[in-house]
mmCIF file of C-alpha atoms in Angstrom:
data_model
loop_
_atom_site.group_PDB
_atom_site.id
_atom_site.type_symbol
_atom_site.label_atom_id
_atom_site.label_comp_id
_atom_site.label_asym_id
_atom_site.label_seq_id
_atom_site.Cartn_x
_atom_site.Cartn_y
_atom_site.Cartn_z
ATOM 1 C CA UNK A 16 -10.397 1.953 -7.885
ATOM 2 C CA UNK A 17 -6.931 1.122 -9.372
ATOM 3 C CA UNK A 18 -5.437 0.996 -5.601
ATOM 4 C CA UNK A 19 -6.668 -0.592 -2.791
ATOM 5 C CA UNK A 20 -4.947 -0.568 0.534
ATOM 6 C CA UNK A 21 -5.512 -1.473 3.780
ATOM 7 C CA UNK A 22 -5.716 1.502 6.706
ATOM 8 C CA UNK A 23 -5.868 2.190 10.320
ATOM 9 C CA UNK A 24 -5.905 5.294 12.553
ATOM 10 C CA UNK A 25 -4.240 5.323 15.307
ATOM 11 C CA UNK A 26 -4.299 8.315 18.046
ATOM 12 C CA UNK A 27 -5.999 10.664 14.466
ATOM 13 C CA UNK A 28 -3.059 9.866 12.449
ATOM 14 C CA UNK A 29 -3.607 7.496 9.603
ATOM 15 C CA UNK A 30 -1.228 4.567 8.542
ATOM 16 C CA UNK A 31 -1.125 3.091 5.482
ATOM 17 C CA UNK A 32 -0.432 -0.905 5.103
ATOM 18 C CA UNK A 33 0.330 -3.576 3.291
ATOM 19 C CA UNK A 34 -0.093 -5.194 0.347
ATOM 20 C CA UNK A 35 -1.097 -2.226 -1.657
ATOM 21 C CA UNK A 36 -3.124 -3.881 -4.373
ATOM 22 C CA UNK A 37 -3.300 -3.165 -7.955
ATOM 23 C CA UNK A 38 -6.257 -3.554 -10.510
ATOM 24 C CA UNK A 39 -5.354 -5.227 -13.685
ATOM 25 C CA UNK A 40 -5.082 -1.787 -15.565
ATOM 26 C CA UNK A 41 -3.178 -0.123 -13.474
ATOM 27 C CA UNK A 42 -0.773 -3.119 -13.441
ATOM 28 C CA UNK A 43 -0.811 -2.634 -17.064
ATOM 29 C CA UNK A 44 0.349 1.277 -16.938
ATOM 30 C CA UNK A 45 3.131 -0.069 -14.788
ATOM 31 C CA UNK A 46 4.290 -2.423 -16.500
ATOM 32 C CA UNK A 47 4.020 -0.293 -19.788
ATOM 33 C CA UNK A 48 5.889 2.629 -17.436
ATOM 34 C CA UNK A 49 3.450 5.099 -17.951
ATOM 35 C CA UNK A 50 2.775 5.383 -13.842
ATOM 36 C CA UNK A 51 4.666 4.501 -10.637
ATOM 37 C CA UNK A 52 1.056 3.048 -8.816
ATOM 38 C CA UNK A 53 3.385 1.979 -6.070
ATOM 39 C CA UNK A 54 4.747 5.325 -5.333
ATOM 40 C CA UNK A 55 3.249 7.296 -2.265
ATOM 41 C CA UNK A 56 3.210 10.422 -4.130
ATOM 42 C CA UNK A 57 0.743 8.783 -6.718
ATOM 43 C CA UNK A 58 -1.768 7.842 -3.778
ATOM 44 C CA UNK A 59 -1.646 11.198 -1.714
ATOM 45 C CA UNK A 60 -2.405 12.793 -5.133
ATOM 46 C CA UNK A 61 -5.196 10.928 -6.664
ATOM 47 C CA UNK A 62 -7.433 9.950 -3.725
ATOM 48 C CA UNK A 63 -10.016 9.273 -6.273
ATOM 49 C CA UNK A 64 -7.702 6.226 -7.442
ATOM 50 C CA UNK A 65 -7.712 4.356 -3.888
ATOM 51 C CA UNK A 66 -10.024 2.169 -2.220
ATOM 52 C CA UNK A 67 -9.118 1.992 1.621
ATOM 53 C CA UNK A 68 -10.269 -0.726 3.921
ATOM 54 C CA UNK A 69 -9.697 -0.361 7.765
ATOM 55 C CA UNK A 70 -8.039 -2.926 9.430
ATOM 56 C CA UNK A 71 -6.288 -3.271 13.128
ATOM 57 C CA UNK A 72 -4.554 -6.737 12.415
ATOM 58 C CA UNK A 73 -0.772 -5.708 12.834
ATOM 59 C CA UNK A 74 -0.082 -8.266 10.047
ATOM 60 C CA UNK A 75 -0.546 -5.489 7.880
ATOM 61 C CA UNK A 76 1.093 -2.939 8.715
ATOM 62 C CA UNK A 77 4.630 -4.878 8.870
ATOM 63 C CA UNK A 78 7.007 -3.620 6.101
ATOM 64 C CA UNK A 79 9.013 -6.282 4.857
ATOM 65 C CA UNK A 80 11.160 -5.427 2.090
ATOM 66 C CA UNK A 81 14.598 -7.028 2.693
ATOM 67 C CA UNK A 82 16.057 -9.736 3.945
ATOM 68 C CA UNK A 83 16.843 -7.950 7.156
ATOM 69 C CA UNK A 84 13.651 -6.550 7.737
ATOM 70 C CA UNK A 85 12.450 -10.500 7.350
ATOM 71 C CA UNK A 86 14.721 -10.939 9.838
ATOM 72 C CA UNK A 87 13.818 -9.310 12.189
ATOM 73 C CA UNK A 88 10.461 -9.793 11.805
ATOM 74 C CA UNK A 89 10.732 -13.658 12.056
ATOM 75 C CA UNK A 90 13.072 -13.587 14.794
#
């Protein structure tokens, strides 16, 4: 898989965590440009790419992608 993620369902819905991960060649297309592996898009349209594990610890499921959202996270 070039994309693994951790999961969880809650109440039938699933949620999608962090870190996504990236193998070493799809790092490389990044990195190169030739695909956005990050992007959302990418991983609802090629399921085949993504290796999910389930996982209830909150820990991952915390987005922290600014300072403020840091922030608020450590208190």
């Amino acid at each position: 898989a070039a994309v693994t993620m951790p999961v969880r369902y809650r109440d039938g819905d699933m949620q999608r965590g962090n870190p996504v991960v990236l193998s070493r060649a799809a790092r490389q297309d990044v990195v190169r440009g030739g695909v956005n592996l990050g992007c959302r898009g990418l991983i609802e349209r090629r399921p085949d790419l993504v290796n999910v594990f389930e996982s209830d610890s909150d820990g991952y499921f915390v987005d922290i992608d600014t300072p403020q959202s840091y922030r608020d996270v450590a208190g």
